Short mmCIF file of C-alpha atoms in Angstrom, two decimals:
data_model
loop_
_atom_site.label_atom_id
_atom_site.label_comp_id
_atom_site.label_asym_id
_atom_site.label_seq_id
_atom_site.Cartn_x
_atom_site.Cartn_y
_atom_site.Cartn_z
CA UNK A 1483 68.40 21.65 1.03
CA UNK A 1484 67.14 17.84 -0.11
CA UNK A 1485 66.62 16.85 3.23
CA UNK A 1486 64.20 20.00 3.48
CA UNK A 1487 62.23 19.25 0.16
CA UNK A 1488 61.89 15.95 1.28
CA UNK A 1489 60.64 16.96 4.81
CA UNK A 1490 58.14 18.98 2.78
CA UNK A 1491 57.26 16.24 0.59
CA UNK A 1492 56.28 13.83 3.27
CA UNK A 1493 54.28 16.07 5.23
CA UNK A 1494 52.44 17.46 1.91
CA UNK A 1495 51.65 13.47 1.45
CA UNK A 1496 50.67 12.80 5.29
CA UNK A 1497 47.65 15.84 4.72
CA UNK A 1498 46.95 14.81 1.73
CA UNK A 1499 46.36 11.13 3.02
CA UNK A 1500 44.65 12.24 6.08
CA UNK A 1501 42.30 14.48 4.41
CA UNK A 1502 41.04 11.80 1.94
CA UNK A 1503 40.72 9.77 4.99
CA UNK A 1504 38.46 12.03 6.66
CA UNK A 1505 36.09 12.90 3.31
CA UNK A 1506 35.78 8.88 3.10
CA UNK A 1507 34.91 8.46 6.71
CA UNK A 1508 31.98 11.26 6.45
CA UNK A 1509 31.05 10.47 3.57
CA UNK A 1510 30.67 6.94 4.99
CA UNK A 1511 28.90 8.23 8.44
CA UNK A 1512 26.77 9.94 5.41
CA UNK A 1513 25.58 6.70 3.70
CA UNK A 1514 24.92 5.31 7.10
CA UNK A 1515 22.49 7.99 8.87
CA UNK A 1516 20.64 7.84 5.14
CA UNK A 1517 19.92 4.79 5.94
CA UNK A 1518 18.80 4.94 9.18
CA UNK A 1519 16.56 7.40 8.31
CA UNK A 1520 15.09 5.13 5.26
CA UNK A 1521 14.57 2.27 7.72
CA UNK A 1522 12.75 4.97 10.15
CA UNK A 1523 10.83 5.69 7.54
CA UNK A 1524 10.06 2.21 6.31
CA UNK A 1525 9.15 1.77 10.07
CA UNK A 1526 6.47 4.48 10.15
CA UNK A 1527 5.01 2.96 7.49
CA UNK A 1528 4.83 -0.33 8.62
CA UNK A 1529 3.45 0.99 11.61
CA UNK A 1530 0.77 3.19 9.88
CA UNK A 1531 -0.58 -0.07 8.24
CA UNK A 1532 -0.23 -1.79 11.57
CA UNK A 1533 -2.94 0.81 12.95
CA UNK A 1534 -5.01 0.80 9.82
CA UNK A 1535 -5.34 -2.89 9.09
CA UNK A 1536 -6.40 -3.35 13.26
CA UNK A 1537 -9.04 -0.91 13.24
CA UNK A 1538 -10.74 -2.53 10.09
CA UNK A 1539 -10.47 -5.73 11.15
CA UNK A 1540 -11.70 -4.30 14.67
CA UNK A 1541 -14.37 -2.50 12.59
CA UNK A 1542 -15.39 -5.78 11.70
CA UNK A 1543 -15.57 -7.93 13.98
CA UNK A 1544 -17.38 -5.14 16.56
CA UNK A 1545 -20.08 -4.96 13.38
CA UNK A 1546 -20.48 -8.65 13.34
CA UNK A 1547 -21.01 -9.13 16.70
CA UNK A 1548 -23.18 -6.51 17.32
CA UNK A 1549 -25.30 -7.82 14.24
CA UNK A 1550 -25.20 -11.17 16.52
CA UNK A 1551 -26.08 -9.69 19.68
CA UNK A 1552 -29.04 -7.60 18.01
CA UNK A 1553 -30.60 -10.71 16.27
CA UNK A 1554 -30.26 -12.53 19.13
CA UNK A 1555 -31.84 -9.62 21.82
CA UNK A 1556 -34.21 -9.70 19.04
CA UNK A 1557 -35.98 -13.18 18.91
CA UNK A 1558 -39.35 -12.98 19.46
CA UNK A 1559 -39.66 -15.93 21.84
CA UNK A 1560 -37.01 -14.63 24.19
CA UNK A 1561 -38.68 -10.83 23.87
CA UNK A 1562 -42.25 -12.88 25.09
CA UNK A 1563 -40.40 -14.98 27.69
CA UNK A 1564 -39.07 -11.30 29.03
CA UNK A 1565 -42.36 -10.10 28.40
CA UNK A 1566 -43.70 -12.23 30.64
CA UNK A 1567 -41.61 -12.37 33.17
CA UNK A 1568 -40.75 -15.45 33.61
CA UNK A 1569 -38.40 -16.45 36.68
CA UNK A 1570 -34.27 -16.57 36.21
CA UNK A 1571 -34.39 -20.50 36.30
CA UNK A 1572 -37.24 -20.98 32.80
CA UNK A 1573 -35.00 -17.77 30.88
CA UNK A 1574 -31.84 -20.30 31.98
CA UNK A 1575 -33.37 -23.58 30.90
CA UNK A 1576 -34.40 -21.52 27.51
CA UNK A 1577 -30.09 -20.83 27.47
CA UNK A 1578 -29.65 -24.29 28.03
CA UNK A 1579 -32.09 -26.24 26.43
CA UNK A 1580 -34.09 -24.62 23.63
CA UNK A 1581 -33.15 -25.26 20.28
CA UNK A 1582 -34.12 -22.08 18.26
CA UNK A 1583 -31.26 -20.84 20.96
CA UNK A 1584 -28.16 -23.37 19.66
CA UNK A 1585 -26.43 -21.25 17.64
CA UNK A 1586 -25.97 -18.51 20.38
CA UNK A 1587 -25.24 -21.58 22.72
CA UNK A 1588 -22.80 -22.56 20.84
CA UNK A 1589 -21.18 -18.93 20.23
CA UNK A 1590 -21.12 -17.55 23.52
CA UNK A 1591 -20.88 -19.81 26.39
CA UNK A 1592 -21.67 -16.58 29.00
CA UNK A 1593 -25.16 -15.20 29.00
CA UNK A 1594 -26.73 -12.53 31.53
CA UNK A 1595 -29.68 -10.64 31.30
CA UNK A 1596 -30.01 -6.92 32.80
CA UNK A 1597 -33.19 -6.03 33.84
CA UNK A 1598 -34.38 -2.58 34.68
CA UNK A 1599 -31.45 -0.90 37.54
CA UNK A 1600 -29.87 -4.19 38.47
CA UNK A 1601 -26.86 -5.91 38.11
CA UNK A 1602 -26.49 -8.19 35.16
CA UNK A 1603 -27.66 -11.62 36.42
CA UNK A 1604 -25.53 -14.27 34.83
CA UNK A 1605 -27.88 -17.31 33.85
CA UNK A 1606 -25.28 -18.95 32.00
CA UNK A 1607 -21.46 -19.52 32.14
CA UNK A 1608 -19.10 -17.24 34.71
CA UNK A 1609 -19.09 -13.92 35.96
CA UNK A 1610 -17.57 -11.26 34.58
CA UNK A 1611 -16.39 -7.97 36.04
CA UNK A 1612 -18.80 -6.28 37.70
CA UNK A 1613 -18.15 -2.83 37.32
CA UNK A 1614 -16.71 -3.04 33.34
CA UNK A 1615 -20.30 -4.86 32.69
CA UNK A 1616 -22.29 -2.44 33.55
CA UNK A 1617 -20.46 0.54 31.76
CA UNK A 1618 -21.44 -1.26 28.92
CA UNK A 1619 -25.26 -1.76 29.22
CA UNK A 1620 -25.41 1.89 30.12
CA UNK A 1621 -23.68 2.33 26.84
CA UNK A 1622 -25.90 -0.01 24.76
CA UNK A 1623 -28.88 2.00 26.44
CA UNK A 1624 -27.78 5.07 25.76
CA UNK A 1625 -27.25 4.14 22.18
CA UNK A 1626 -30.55 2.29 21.94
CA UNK A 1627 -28.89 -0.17 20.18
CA UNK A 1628 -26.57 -3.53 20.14
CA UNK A 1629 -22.95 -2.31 21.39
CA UNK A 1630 -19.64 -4.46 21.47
CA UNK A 1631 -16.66 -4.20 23.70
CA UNK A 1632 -14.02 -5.82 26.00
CA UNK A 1633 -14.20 -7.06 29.36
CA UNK A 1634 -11.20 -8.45 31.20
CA UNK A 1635 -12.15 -10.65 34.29
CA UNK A 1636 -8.83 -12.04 36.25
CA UNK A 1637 -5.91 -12.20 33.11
CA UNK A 1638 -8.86 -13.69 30.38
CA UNK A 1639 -10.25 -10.96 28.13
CA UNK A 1640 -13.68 -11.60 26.49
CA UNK A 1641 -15.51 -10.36 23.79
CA UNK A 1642 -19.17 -8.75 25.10
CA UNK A 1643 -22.13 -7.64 22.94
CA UNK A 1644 -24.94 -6.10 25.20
CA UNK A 1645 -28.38 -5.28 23.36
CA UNK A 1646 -31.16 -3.76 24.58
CA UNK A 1647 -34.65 -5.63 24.20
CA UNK A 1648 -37.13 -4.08 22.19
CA UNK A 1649 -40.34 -4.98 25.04
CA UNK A 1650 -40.91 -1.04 25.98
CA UNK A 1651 -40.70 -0.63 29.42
CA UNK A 1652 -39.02 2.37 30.81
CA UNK A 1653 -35.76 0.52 31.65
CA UNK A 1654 -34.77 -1.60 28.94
CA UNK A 1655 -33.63 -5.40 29.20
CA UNK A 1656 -30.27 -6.26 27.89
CA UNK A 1657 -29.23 -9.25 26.89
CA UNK A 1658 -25.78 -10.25 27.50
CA UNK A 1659 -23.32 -12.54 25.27
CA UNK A 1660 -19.66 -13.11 25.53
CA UNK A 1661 -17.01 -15.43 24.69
CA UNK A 1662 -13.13 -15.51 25.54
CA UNK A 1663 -11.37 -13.73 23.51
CA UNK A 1664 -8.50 -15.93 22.86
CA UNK A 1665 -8.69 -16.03 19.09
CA UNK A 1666 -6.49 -13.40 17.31
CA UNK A 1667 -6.23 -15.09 14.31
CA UNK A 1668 -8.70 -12.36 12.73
CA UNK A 1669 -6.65 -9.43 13.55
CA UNK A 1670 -3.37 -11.44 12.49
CA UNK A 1671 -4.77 -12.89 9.31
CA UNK A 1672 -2.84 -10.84 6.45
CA UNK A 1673 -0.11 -8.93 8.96
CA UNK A 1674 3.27 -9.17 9.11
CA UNK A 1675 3.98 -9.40 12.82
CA UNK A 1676 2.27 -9.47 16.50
CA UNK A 1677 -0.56 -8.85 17.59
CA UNK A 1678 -1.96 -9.01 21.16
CA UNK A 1679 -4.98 -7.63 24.13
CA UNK A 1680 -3.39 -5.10 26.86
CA UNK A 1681 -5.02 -4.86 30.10
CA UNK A 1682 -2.81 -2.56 33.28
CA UNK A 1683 -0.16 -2.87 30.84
CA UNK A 1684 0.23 -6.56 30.47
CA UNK A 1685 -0.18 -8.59 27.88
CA UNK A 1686 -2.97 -10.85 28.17
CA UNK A 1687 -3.41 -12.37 24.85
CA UNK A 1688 -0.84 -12.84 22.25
CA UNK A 1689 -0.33 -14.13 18.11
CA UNK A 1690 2.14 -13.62 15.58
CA UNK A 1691 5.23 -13.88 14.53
CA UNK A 1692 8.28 -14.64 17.14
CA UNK A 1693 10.80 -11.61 16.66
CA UNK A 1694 7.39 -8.92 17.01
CA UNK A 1695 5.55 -11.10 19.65
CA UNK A 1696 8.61 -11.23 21.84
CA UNK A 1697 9.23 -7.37 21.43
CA UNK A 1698 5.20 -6.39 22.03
CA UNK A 1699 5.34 -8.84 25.03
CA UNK A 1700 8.44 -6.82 26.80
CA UNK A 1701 6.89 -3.21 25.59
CA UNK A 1702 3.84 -3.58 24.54
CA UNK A 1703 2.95 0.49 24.87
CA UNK A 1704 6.12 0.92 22.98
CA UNK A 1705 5.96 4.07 20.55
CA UNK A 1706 6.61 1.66 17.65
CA UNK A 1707 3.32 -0.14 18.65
CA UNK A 1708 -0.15 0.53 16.90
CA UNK A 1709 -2.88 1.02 19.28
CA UNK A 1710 -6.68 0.94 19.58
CA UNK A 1711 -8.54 1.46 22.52
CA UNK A 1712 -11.51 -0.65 23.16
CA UNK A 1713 -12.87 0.52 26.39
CA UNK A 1714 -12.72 -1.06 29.85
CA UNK A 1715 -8.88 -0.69 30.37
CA UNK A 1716 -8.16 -3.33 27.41
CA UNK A 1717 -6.41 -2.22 24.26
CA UNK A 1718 -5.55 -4.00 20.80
CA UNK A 1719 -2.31 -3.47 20.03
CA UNK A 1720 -0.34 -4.80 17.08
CA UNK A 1721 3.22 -4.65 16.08
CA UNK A 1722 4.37 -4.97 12.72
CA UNK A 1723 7.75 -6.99 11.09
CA UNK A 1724 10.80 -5.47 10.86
CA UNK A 1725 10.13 -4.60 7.02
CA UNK A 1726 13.22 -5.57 4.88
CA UNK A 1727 15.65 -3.56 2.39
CA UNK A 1728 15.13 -3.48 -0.65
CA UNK A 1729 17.33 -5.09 -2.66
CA UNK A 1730 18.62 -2.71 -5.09
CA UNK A 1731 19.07 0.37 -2.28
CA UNK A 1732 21.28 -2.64 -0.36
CA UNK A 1733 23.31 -3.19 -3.46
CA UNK A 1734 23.22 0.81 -4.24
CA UNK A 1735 24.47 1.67 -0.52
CA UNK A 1736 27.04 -1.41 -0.81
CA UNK A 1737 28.46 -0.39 -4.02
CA UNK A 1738 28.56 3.39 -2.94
CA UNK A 1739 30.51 2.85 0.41
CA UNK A 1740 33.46 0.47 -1.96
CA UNK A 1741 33.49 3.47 -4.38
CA UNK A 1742 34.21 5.82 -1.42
CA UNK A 1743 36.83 3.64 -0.01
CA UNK A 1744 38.24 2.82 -3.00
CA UNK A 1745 38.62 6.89 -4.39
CA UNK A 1746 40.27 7.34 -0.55
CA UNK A 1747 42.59 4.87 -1.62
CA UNK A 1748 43.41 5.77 -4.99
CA UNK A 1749 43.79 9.49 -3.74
CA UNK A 1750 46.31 8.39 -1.42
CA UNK A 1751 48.19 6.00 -3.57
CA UNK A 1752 48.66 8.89 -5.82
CA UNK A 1753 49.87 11.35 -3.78
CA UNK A 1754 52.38 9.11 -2.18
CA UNK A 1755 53.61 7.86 -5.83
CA UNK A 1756 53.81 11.33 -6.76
CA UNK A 1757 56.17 12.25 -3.41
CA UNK A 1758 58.48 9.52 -5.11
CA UNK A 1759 58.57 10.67 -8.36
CA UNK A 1760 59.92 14.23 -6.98
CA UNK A 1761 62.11 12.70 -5.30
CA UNK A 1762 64.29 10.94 -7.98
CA UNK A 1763 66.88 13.20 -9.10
CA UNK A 1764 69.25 12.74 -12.07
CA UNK A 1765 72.85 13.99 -10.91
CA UNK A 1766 74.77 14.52 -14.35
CA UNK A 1767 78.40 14.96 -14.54
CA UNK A 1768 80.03 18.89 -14.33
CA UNK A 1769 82.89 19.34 -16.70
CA UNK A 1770 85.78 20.65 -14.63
CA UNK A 1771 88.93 22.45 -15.92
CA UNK A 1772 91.86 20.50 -15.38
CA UNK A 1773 94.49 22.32 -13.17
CA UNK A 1774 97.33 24.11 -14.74
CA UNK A 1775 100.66 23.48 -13.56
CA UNK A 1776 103.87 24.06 -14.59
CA UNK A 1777 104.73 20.31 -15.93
CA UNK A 1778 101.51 20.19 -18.08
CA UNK A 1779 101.82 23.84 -18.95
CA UNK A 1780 101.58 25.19 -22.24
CA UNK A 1781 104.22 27.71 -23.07
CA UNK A 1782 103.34 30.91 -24.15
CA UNK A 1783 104.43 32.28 -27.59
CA UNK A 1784 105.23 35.20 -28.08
CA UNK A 1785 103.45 37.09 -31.62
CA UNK A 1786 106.61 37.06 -34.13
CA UNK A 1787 107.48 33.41 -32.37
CA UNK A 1788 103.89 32.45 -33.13
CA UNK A 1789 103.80 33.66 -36.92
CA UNK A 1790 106.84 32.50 -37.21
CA UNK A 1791 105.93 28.93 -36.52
CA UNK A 1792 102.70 28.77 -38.83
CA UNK A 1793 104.86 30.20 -41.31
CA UNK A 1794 103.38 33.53 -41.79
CA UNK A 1795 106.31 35.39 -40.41
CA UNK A 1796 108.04 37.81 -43.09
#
């Protein structure tokens, strides 16, 4: 009958042990899929920023240089060199020479003119691509106004402005600038991570830190990735920083997964010093009547015998 209360006893601990075990360890899976979900979320908002602070620094820097573009499409000795038609060689040594023209010299070392249906004729610097070019003097003339885009020629992406000339003739003149577009440091300027410039899915121009540059460089169309499209196959995409844990939900989560471990522990500990307080027993001693046998026998007496000996008799 012991052995079978202790039988019971152990197997009443081993559930008892294993079912703390398994509360802990969900509890535990618990604390860790809230977490995951806080760093999700932590990552949508980092991402959210991403998107917003590119497009206002995009914003930007498309107003600025279509404020460039228009003054420049706008000086009234290039409008009466236009005018007049002058050849392709005098509208390049203006480019080259002039000084009223420096500071656009200086800012965009590509400059092409469009006149009327033709191709953009570059007067100075390189060519660009052909095709993206002119999508975006049909744009500016559509708009009637200085427009800003991308153009990626070979694995270099540049920054174009084409405005249209205010001389009235029936097709419009539009004067071309760009520059290389290898300076990021506006876009990255106040963001925690990587940005870069897309083109067929490569990356073509990259800044930032080292952990985001490295993971926009090997997906840079990743979901995680904020993305603006700027026309001509090129996109601005920017990738923020892992953001960090806050201190006090690290030291919350830490100090709630050693409070479940330790309550697993102390549940078990309990039950199994409980099973060994049941099974102490105190054994105390059973009187026990003492054989009678003829030796050690007491005789009997009979009732006058007995009187008779306590002196009652009569």
């Amino acid at each position: 009958m012991a052995k079978r209360s202790s039988l019971g006893s152990n197997v009443t601990v081993a559930l008892i042990g294993l079912a703390a075990v398994a509360v802990a360890a969900m509890a535990l899976v618990g604390l860790n899929m809230f977490e995951k979900s806080r760093k999700h979320s932590r990552d949508i908002g980092a991402q959210s920023q991403a998107h917003a602070h590119l497009g206002e620094q995009l914003k930007r820097m498309t107003a600025d240089l279509e404020m460039t573009g228009h003054n420049a499409g706008s000086s009234p000795r290039l409008i009466a060199a236009v005018r007049a038609n002058v050849t392709a060689s005098t509208l390049r040594d203006i480019f080259e020479t002039e000084a009223w023209w420096q500071p656009y010299r200086d800012a965009f070392p590509i400059q092409a003119l469009a006149s009327g249906k033709n191709a953009a004729v570059v007067l100075r610097g390189s060519s660009l691509d052909a095709s993206a070019l002119s999508r975006l003097v049909a744009r500016a003339r559509d708009r009637g106004r200085a427009t800003a885009g991308f153009v990626v020629t070979g694995t270099t992406p540049y920054e174009v402005v084409a405005a249209p000339m205010e001389i009235g003739d029936a097709t419009v003149p539009v004067l071309i600038l760009a520059r290389p577009c290898a300076d990021l440091v506006p876009f990255a300027t106040g963001f925690a991570g990587a940005v870069g410039l897309v083109h067929a899915g490569r990356v073509v121009a990259l800044l930032g830190s080292r952990a985001a540059s490295a993971l926009l460089r090997a997906d840079p169309l990743n979901a995680s990735v904020a993305t603006h499209d700027l026309g001509a196959g090129v996109r601005l995409v920017g990738r923020a920083s892992e953001p960090p844990q806050e201190k006090s939900e690290a030291l919350i989560l830490a100090l709630l997964r050693v409070a479940v471990c330790l309550i697993a522990v102390l549940v078990v500990g309990i039950a199994f010093l409980g099973r060994r307080a049941a099974s102490v027993s105190v054994e105390l001693p059973v009187p026990t009547q003492a054989p009678i046998t003829g030796q050690g026998s007491v005789p009997s007496l009979g009732r006058y015998v007995f009187l008779d000996k306590i002196g009652g008799g009569g």
